[in-house]
Amino acid sequence: MFSLGSSHNYHFYRKSCDMRKSFNGLSGLVKNELNREPTSGDVFVFLNRNRTHLKLLHWERGGFVLYYKRLERGSFTPPVIREDQTSFTWTQLVLMIEGITVEKSVQKLRYSH
């Protein structure tokens, strides 16, 4: 079951990733290169060099979940985030996965508590 949503924190690994890596290899990248804890419940996003393969690593209660998507045509466009950050939003992830590029957007104010 796909259990990701807007309540999660998303982190993008900026370097290209060897897609042969699985749970342990990706967890090592999270810990050693992103300086984050892989079991935090955050979601970590990886792309290969050609940006045709995408993996999401997520810790859920009881273990890791790995989501993997390979495009037959086209490529993923990474989210636009500041150079010193890795965090991005659920909306940016969905747009990236769906291949939608937003030229201009305005986020309306919403109540949050």
mmCIF file of N, CA and C in Angstrom:
data_model
loop_
_atom_site.group_PDB
_atom_site.id
_atom_site.type_symbol
_atom_site.label_atom_id
_atom_site.label_comp_id
_atom_site.label_asym_id
_atom_site.label_seq_id
_atom_site.Cartn_x
_atom_site.Cartn_y
_atom_site.Cartn_z
ATOM 1 N N MET A 1 0.842 -1.181 0.000
ATOM 2 C CA MET A 1 0.000 0.000 0.000
ATOM 3 C C MET A 1 0.886 1.243 0.000
ATOM 4 N N PHE A 2 0.573 2.183 -0.849
ATOM 5 C CA PHE A 2 1.330 3.433 -0.935
ATOM 6 C C PHE A 2 0.870 4.333 0.190
ATOM 7 N N SER A 3 1.719 4.541 1.181
ATOM 8 C CA SER A 3 1.296 5.271 2.374
ATOM 9 C C SER A 3 2.038 6.588 2.569
ATOM 10 N N LEU A 4 2.391 7.235 1.492
ATOM 11 C CA LEU A 4 3.069 8.522 1.604
ATOM 12 C C LEU A 4 2.070 9.644 1.373
ATOM 13 N N GLY A 5 2.370 10.799 1.937
ATOM 14 C CA GLY A 5 1.472 11.939 1.774
ATOM 15 C C GLY A 5 2.120 13.226 2.228
ATOM 16 N N SER A 6 1.306 14.237 2.372
ATOM 17 C CA SER A 6 1.809 15.573 2.689
ATOM 18 C C SER A 6 2.322 15.692 4.125
ATOM 19 N N SER A 7 2.035 14.719 4.966
ATOM 20 C CA SER A 7 2.499 14.792 6.355
ATOM 21 C C SER A 7 3.959 14.345 6.518
ATOM 22 N N HIS A 8 4.551 13.780 5.467
ATOM 23 C CA HIS A 8 5.933 13.319 5.537
ATOM 24 C C HIS A 8 6.913 14.427 5.142
ATOM 25 N N ASN A 9 8.148 14.268 5.590
ATOM 26 C CA ASN A 9 9.250 15.131 5.156
ATOM 27 C C ASN A 9 9.984 14.407 4.037
ATOM 28 N N TYR A 10 10.330 15.145 2.979
ATOM 29 C CA TYR A 10 10.988 14.567 1.811
ATOM 30 C C TYR A 10 12.360 15.186 1.644
ATOM 31 N N HIS A 11 13.348 14.335 1.350
ATOM 32 C CA HIS A 11 14.728 14.789 1.163
ATOM 33 C C HIS A 11 15.248 14.240 -0.152
ATOM 34 N N PHE A 12 15.883 15.114 -0.918
ATOM 35 C CA PHE A 12 16.386 14.753 -2.235
ATOM 36 C C PHE A 12 17.893 14.553 -2.186
ATOM 37 N N TYR A 13 18.352 13.417 -2.668
ATOM 38 C CA TYR A 13 19.784 13.137 -2.793
ATOM 39 C C TYR A 13 20.229 13.732 -4.125
ATOM 40 N N ARG A 14 21.064 14.783 -4.082
ATOM 41 C CA ARG A 14 21.393 15.573 -5.270
ATOM 42 C C ARG A 14 22.305 14.870 -6.274
ATOM 43 N N LYS A 15 23.140 13.963 -5.801
ATOM 44 C CA LYS A 15 24.045 13.263 -6.711
ATOM 45 C C LYS A 15 23.287 12.154 -7.434
ATOM 46 N N SER A 16 23.839 11.692 -8.544
ATOM 47 C CA SER A 16 23.202 10.550 -9.207
ATOM 48 C C SER A 16 23.485 9.300 -8.379
ATOM 49 N N CYS A 17 22.539 8.395 -8.403
ATOM 50 C CA CYS A 17 22.603 7.212 -7.549
ATOM 51 C C CYS A 17 22.652 5.946 -8.396
ATOM 52 N N ASP A 18 23.457 5.006 -7.976
ATOM 53 C CA ASP A 18 23.520 3.685 -8.604
ATOM 54 C C ASP A 18 22.243 2.943 -8.216
ATOM 55 N N MET A 19 21.388 2.682 -9.174
ATOM 56 C CA MET A 19 20.092 2.067 -8.890
ATOM 57 C C MET A 19 20.185 0.589 -8.527
ATOM 58 N N ARG A 20 21.391 0.033 -8.514
ATOM 59 C CA ARG A 20 21.547 -1.335 -8.003
ATOM 60 C C ARG A 20 21.495 -1.340 -6.485
ATOM 61 N N LYS A 21 21.645 -0.157 -5.869
ATOM 62 C CA LYS A 21 21.576 -0.072 -4.409
ATOM 63 C C LYS A 21 20.158 -0.383 -3.948
ATOM 64 N N SER A 22 20.094 -1.073 -2.819
ATOM 65 C CA SER A 22 18.806 -1.401 -2.237
ATOM 66 C C SER A 22 18.729 -0.792 -0.840
ATOM 67 N N PHE A 23 18.042 -1.432 0.060
ATOM 68 C CA PHE A 23 17.801 -0.877 1.391
ATOM 69 C C PHE A 23 19.082 -0.457 2.108
ATOM 70 N N ASN A 24 20.050 -1.357 2.207
ATOM 71 C CA ASN A 24 21.269 -1.070 2.961
ATOM 72 C C ASN A 24 22.122 0.005 2.289
ATOM 73 N N GLY A 25 22.301 -0.094 0.988
ATOM 74 C CA GLY A 25 23.110 0.895 0.269
ATOM 75 C C GLY A 25 22.511 2.286 0.315
ATOM 76 N N LEU A 26 21.197 2.379 0.125
ATOM 77 C CA LEU A 26 20.534 3.683 0.175
ATOM 78 C C LEU A 26 20.532 4.239 1.595
ATOM 79 N N SER A 27 20.350 3.367 2.578
ATOM 80 C CA SER A 27 20.418 3.811 3.983
ATOM 81 C C SER A 27 21.786 4.383 4.299
ATOM 82 N N GLY A 28 22.839 3.777 3.739
ATOM 83 C CA GLY A 28 24.196 4.288 3.931
ATOM 84 C C GLY A 28 24.359 5.674 3.340
ATOM 85 N N LEU A 29 23.789 5.917 2.164
ATOM 86 C CA LEU A 29 23.850 7.257 1.568
ATOM 87 C C LEU A 29 23.119 8.278 2.433
ATOM 88 N N VAL A 30 21.985 7.889 2.955
ATOM 89 C CA VAL A 30 21.204 8.787 3.815
ATOM 90 C C VAL A 30 22.016 9.164 5.050
ATOM 91 N N LYS A 31 22.599 8.166 5.680
ATOM 92 C CA LYS A 31 23.337 8.385 6.924
ATOM 93 C C LYS A 31 24.657 9.131 6.684
ATOM 94 N N ASN A 32 25.426 8.695 5.696
ATOM 95 C CA ASN A 32 26.780 9.221 5.507
ATOM 96 C C ASN A 32 26.851 10.492 4.666
ATOM 97 N N GLU A 33 25.946 10.660 3.710
ATOM 98 C CA GLU A 33 26.041 11.817 2.822
ATOM 99 C C GLU A 33 24.981 12.874 3.082
ATOM 100 N N LEU A 34 23.803 12.465 3.505
ATOM 101 C CA LEU A 34 22.769 13.444 3.841
ATOM 102 C C LEU A 34 22.768 13.790 5.329
ATOM 103 N N ASN A 35 23.542 13.031 6.111
ATOM 104 C CA ASN A 35 23.621 13.225 7.567
ATOM 105 C C ASN A 35 22.243 13.186 8.222
ATOM 106 N N ARG A 36 21.452 12.221 7.803
ATOM 107 C CA ARG A 36 20.105 12.038 8.344
ATOM 108 C C ARG A 36 19.970 10.600 8.818
ATOM 109 N N GLU A 37 18.988 10.374 9.656
ATOM 110 C CA GLU A 37 18.736 9.032 10.170
ATOM 111 C C GLU A 37 17.714 8.342 9.273
ATOM 112 N N PRO A 38 18.097 7.234 8.610
ATOM 113 C CA PRO A 38 17.187 6.564 7.684
ATOM 114 C C PRO A 38 15.903 6.050 8.329
ATOM 115 N N THR A 39 15.929 5.789 9.634
ATOM 116 C CA THR A 39 14.750 5.265 10.324
ATOM 117 C C THR A 39 13.900 6.368 10.957
ATOM 118 N N SER A 40 14.084 7.613 10.530
ATOM 119 C CA SER A 40 13.362 8.752 11.103
ATOM 120 C C SER A 40 11.903 8.808 10.670
ATOM 121 N N GLY A 41 11.556 8.105 9.595
ATOM 122 C CA GLY A 41 10.206 8.208 9.045
ATOM 123 C C GLY A 41 10.147 9.178 7.873
ATOM 124 N N ASP A 42 11.248 9.912 7.631
ATOM 125 C CA ASP A 42 11.322 10.785 6.466
ATOM 126 C C ASP A 42 11.453 9.937 5.206
ATOM 127 N N VAL A 43 11.188 10.548 4.061
ATOM 128 C CA VAL A 43 11.272 9.867 2.776
ATOM 129 C C VAL A 43 12.467 10.421 2.022
ATOM 130 N N PHE A 44 13.306 9.532 1.480
ATOM 131 C CA PHE A 44 14.526 9.929 0.789
ATOM 132 C C PHE A 44 14.400 9.549 -0.677
ATOM 133 N N VAL A 45 14.693 10.514 -1.548
ATOM 134 C CA VAL A 45 14.440 10.381 -2.982
ATOM 135 C C VAL A 45 15.765 10.340 -3.736
ATOM 136 N N PHE A 46 15.906 9.346 -4.621
ATOM 137 C CA PHE A 46 17.133 9.127 -5.377
ATOM 138 C C PHE A 46 16.814 9.014 -6.867
ATOM 139 N N LEU A 47 17.686 9.594 -7.705
ATOM 140 C CA LEU A 47 17.579 9.467 -9.162
ATOM 141 C C LEU A 47 18.885 8.923 -9.711
ATOM 142 N N ASN A 48 18.807 8.204 -10.833
ATOM 143 C CA ASN A 48 20.029 7.756 -11.494
ATOM 144 C C ASN A 48 20.587 8.889 -12.368
ATOM 145 N N ARG A 49 21.723 8.662 -12.982
ATOM 146 C CA ARG A 49 22.406 9.697 -13.763
ATOM 147 C C ARG A 49 21.548 10.232 -14.908
ATOM 148 N N ASN A 50 20.840 9.346 -15.602
ATOM 149 C CA ASN A 50 20.001 9.769 -16.723
ATOM 150 C C ASN A 50 18.629 10.278 -16.288
ATOM 151 N N ARG A 51 18.343 10.206 -15.000
ATOM 152 C CA ARG A 51 17.075 10.630 -14.405
ATOM 153 C C ARG A 51 15.871 9.867 -14.996
ATOM 154 N N THR A 52 16.096 8.608 -15.318
ATOM 155 C CA THR A 52 15.027 7.758 -15.835
ATOM 156 C C THR A 52 14.521 6.767 -14.786
ATOM 157 N N HIS A 53 15.241 6.665 -13.678
ATOM 158 C CA HIS A 53 14.878 5.754 -12.591
ATOM 159 C C HIS A 53 14.789 6.567 -11.308
ATOM 160 N N LEU A 54 13.772 6.276 -10.512
ATOM 161 C CA LEU A 54 13.547 6.987 -9.257
ATOM 162 C C LEU A 54 13.300 5.967 -8.161
ATOM 163 N N LYS A 55 13.933 6.159 -7.012
ATOM 164 C CA LYS A 55 13.669 5.322 -5.841
ATOM 165 C C LYS A 55 13.339 6.217 -4.661
ATOM 166 N N LEU A 56 12.384 5.752 -3.863
ATOM 167 C CA LEU A 56 12.020 6.411 -2.609
ATOM 168 C C LEU A 56 12.263 5.418 -1.487
ATOM 169 N N LEU A 57 13.027 5.823 -0.496
ATOM 170 C CA LEU A 57 13.293 4.982 0.675
ATOM 171 C C LEU A 57 12.549 5.572 1.855
ATOM 172 N N HIS A 58 11.771 4.726 2.524
ATOM 173 C CA HIS A 58 10.941 5.202 3.640
ATOM 174 C C HIS A 58 10.899 4.148 4.729
ATOM 175 N N TRP A 59 11.077 4.597 5.968
ATOM 176 C CA TRP A 59 10.956 3.697 7.109
ATOM 177 C C TRP A 59 9.529 3.781 7.623
ATOM 178 N N GLU A 60 8.864 2.643 7.680
ATOM 179 C CA GLU A 60 7.552 2.539 8.303
ATOM 180 C C GLU A 60 7.697 1.640 9.513
ATOM 181 N N ARG A 61 6.697 1.625 10.336
ATOM 182 C CA ARG A 61 6.748 0.774 11.522
ATOM 183 C C ARG A 61 7.051 -0.655 11.104
ATOM 184 N N GLY A 62 8.163 -1.167 11.582
ATOM 185 C CA GLY A 62 8.512 -2.548 11.297
ATOM 186 C C GLY A 62 9.554 -2.749 10.219
ATOM 187 N N GLY A 63 9.838 -1.727 9.400
ATOM 188 C CA GLY A 63 10.860 -1.924 8.379
ATOM 189 C C GLY A 63 10.839 -0.884 7.281
ATOM 190 N N PHE A 64 11.780 -1.053 6.363
ATOM 191 C CA PHE A 64 11.915 -0.132 5.235
ATOM 192 C C PHE A 64 10.959 -0.501 4.111
ATOM 193 N N VAL A 65 10.536 0.527 3.382
ATOM 194 C CA VAL A 65 9.755 0.358 2.163
ATOM 195 C C VAL A 65 10.540 1.054 1.061
ATOM 196 N N LEU A 66 10.628 0.407 -0.093
ATOM 197 C CA LEU A 66 11.343 0.980 -1.230
ATOM 198 C C LEU A 66 10.380 1.057 -2.407
ATOM 199 N N TYR A 67 10.154 2.281 -2.883
ATOM 200 C CA TYR A 67 9.326 2.494 -4.073
ATOM 201 C C TYR A 67 10.272 2.752 -5.236
ATOM 202 N N TYR A 68 9.979 2.178 -6.390
ATOM 203 C CA TYR A 68 10.873 2.263 -7.534
ATOM 204 C C TYR A 68 10.051 2.507 -8.796
ATOM 205 N N LYS A 69 10.428 3.522 -9.563
ATOM 206 C CA LYS A 69 9.751 3.781 -10.833
ATOM 207 C C LYS A 69 10.800 3.953 -11.913
ATOM 208 N N ARG A 70 10.592 3.256 -13.038
ATOM 209 C CA ARG A 70 11.476 3.360 -14.196
ATOM 210 C C ARG A 70 10.645 3.871 -15.364
ATOM 211 N N LEU A 71 11.103 4.968 -15.965
ATOM 212 C CA LEU A 71 10.402 5.529 -17.113
ATOM 213 C C LEU A 71 10.837 4.821 -18.388
ATOM 214 N N GLU A 72 9.897 4.549 -19.250
ATOM 215 C CA GLU A 72 10.201 3.963 -20.550
ATOM 216 C C GLU A 72 10.594 5.051 -21.551
ATOM 217 N N ARG A 73 10.103 6.257 -21.317
ATOM 218 C CA ARG A 73 10.411 7.382 -22.187
ATOM 219 C C ARG A 73 10.455 8.646 -21.325
ATOM 220 N N GLY A 74 11.343 9.563 -21.661
ATOM 221 C CA GLY A 74 11.433 10.810 -20.916
ATOM 222 C C GLY A 74 12.321 10.683 -19.694
ATOM 223 N N SER A 75 12.300 11.709 -18.869
ATOM 224 C CA SER A 75 13.117 11.713 -17.656
ATOM 225 C C SER A 75 12.417 12.523 -16.568
ATOM 226 N N PHE A 76 12.846 12.285 -15.343
ATOM 227 C CA PHE A 76 12.331 13.030 -14.199
ATOM 228 C C PHE A 76 13.058 14.370 -14.118
ATOM 229 N N THR A 77 12.339 15.405 -13.749
ATOM 230 C CA THR A 77 12.950 16.709 -13.500
ATOM 231 C C THR A 77 13.033 16.891 -11.994
ATOM 232 N N PRO A 78 14.250 17.017 -11.453
ATOM 233 C CA PRO A 78 14.389 17.159 -9.995
ATOM 234 C C PRO A 78 13.675 18.406 -9.484
ATOM 235 N N PRO A 79 13.272 18.391 -8.223
ATOM 236 C CA PRO A 79 12.604 19.562 -7.652
ATOM 237 C C PRO A 79 13.568 20.747 -7.557
ATOM 238 N N VAL A 80 13.022 21.939 -7.650
ATOM 239 C CA VAL A 80 13.824 23.151 -7.502
ATOM 240 C C VAL A 80 13.882 23.483 -6.018
ATOM 241 N N ILE A 81 15.076 23.293 -5.449
ATOM 242 C CA ILE A 81 15.289 23.606 -4.036
ATOM 243 C C ILE A 81 16.628 24.311 -3.903
ATOM 244 N N ARG A 82 16.771 25.070 -2.820
ATOM 245 C CA ARG A 82 18.014 25.813 -2.601
ATOM 246 C C ARG A 82 19.197 24.857 -2.517
ATOM 247 N N GLU A 83 20.348 25.350 -2.917
ATOM 248 C CA GLU A 83 21.571 24.548 -2.964
ATOM 249 C C GLU A 83 21.950 23.957 -1.602
ATOM 250 N N ASP A 84 21.661 24.695 -0.520
ATOM 251 C CA ASP A 84 22.046 24.251 0.819
ATOM 252 C C ASP A 84 20.971 23.396 1.497
ATOM 253 N N GLN A 85 19.914 23.062 0.787
ATOM 254 C CA GLN A 85 18.839 22.261 1.363
ATOM 255 C C GLN A 85 18.678 20.933 0.616
ATOM 256 N N THR A 86 18.026 20.002 1.281
ATOM 257 C CA THR A 86 17.632 18.756 0.621
ATOM 258 C C THR A 86 16.123 18.576 0.689
ATOM 259 N N SER A 87 15.454 19.344 1.552
ATOM 260 C CA SER A 87 14.021 19.167 1.786
ATOM 261 C C SER A 87 13.175 19.735 0.665
ATOM 262 N N PHE A 88 12.085 19.032 0.371
ATOM 263 C CA PHE A 88 11.089 19.542 -0.553
ATOM 264 C C PHE A 88 9.731 18.979 -0.154
ATOM 265 N N THR A 89 8.690 19.341 -0.881
ATOM 266 C CA THR A 89 7.332 19.040 -0.444
ATOM 267 C C THR A 89 6.723 17.854 -1.198
ATOM 268 N N TRP A 90 5.637 17.363 -0.640
ATOM 269 C CA TRP A 90 4.842 16.302 -1.260
ATOM 270 C C TRP A 90 4.378 16.740 -2.646
ATOM 271 N N THR A 91 3.934 17.983 -2.748
ATOM 272 C CA THR A 91 3.462 18.510 -4.029
ATOM 273 C C THR A 91 4.573 18.458 -5.069
ATOM 274 N N GLN A 92 5.773 18.871 -4.701
ATOM 275 C CA GLN A 92 6.913 18.825 -5.628
ATOM 276 C C GLN A 92 7.224 17.390 -6.047
ATOM 277 N N LEU A 93 7.100 16.441 -5.118
ATOM 278 C CA LEU A 93 7.340 15.033 -5.443
ATOM 279 C C LEU A 93 6.312 14.533 -6.462
ATOM 280 N N VAL A 94 5.052 14.824 -6.224
ATOM 281 C CA VAL A 94 3.999 14.378 -7.135
ATOM 282 C C VAL A 94 4.208 14.981 -8.524
ATOM 283 N N LEU A 95 4.523 16.265 -8.588
ATOM 284 C CA LEU A 95 4.769 16.909 -9.879
ATOM 285 C C LEU A 95 5.945 16.252 -10.596
ATOM 286 N N MET A 96 7.008 15.939 -9.855
ATOM 287 C CA MET A 96 8.172 15.300 -10.453
ATOM 288 C C MET A 96 7.810 13.916 -10.998
ATOM 289 N N ILE A 97 7.092 13.130 -10.221
ATOM 290 C CA ILE A 97 6.724 11.780 -10.642
ATOM 291 C C ILE A 97 5.792 11.822 -11.855
ATOM 292 N N GLU A 98 4.886 12.781 -11.883
ATOM 293 C CA GLU A 98 3.923 12.889 -12.978
ATOM 294 C C GLU A 98 4.485 13.608 -14.206
ATOM 295 N N GLY A 99 5.682 14.183 -14.092
ATOM 296 C CA GLY A 99 6.304 14.846 -15.232
ATOM 297 C C GLY A 99 5.724 16.213 -15.532
ATOM 298 N N ILE A 100 5.249 16.879 -14.507
ATOM 299 C CA ILE A 100 4.641 18.198 -14.682
ATOM 300 C C ILE A 100 5.636 19.270 -14.257
ATOM 301 N N THR A 101 5.879 20.232 -15.149
ATOM 302 C CA THR A 101 6.741 21.360 -14.842
ATOM 303 C C THR A 101 5.867 22.596 -14.690
ATOM 304 N N VAL A 102 5.999 23.259 -13.554
ATOM 305 C CA VAL A 102 5.210 24.451 -13.286
ATOM 306 C C VAL A 102 6.043 25.670 -13.656
ATOM 307 N N GLU A 103 5.543 26.462 -14.574
ATOM 308 C CA GLU A 103 6.241 27.675 -15.007
ATOM 309 C C GLU A 103 6.142 28.760 -13.942
ATOM 310 N N LYS A 104 4.941 28.954 -13.404
ATOM 311 C CA LYS A 104 4.727 29.965 -12.387
ATOM 312 C C LYS A 104 3.613 29.474 -11.478
ATOM 313 N N SER A 105 3.817 29.598 -10.178
ATOM 314 C CA SER A 105 2.759 29.201 -9.252
ATOM 315 C C SER A 105 2.702 30.183 -8.099
ATOM 316 N N VAL A 106 1.522 30.290 -7.539
ATOM 317 C CA VAL A 106 1.299 31.137 -6.375
ATOM 318 C C VAL A 106 0.591 30.293 -5.338
ATOM 319 N N GLN A 107 1.177 30.171 -4.169
ATOM 320 C CA GLN A 107 0.572 29.400 -3.089
ATOM 321 C C GLN A 107 -0.290 30.346 -2.265
ATOM 322 N N LYS A 108 -1.578 30.074 -2.214
ATOM 323 C CA LYS A 108 -2.510 30.874 -1.411
ATOM 324 C C LYS A 108 -2.306 30.534 0.051
ATOM 325 N N LEU A 109 -2.526 31.519 0.914
ATOM 326 C CA LEU A 109 -2.410 31.310 2.352
ATOM 327 C C LEU A 109 -3.473 30.330 2.826
ATOM 328 N N ARG A 110 -3.113 29.470 3.749
ATOM 329 C CA ARG A 110 -4.019 28.515 4.345
ATOM 330 C C ARG A 110 -3.813 28.534 5.853
ATOM 331 N N TYR A 111 -4.864 28.220 6.574
ATOM 332 C CA TYR A 111 -4.788 28.134 8.023
ATOM 333 C C TYR A 111 -4.010 26.889 8.416
ATOM 334 N N SER A 112 -3.082 27.035 9.331
ATOM 335 C CA SER A 112 -2.392 25.863 9.883
ATOM 336 C C SER A 112 -2.244 26.056 11.384
ATOM 337 N N HIS A 113 -2.287 24.971 12.095
ATOM 338 C CA HIS A 113 -2.169 25.057 13.556
ATOM 339 C C HIS A 113 -1.060 24.205 14.056
#
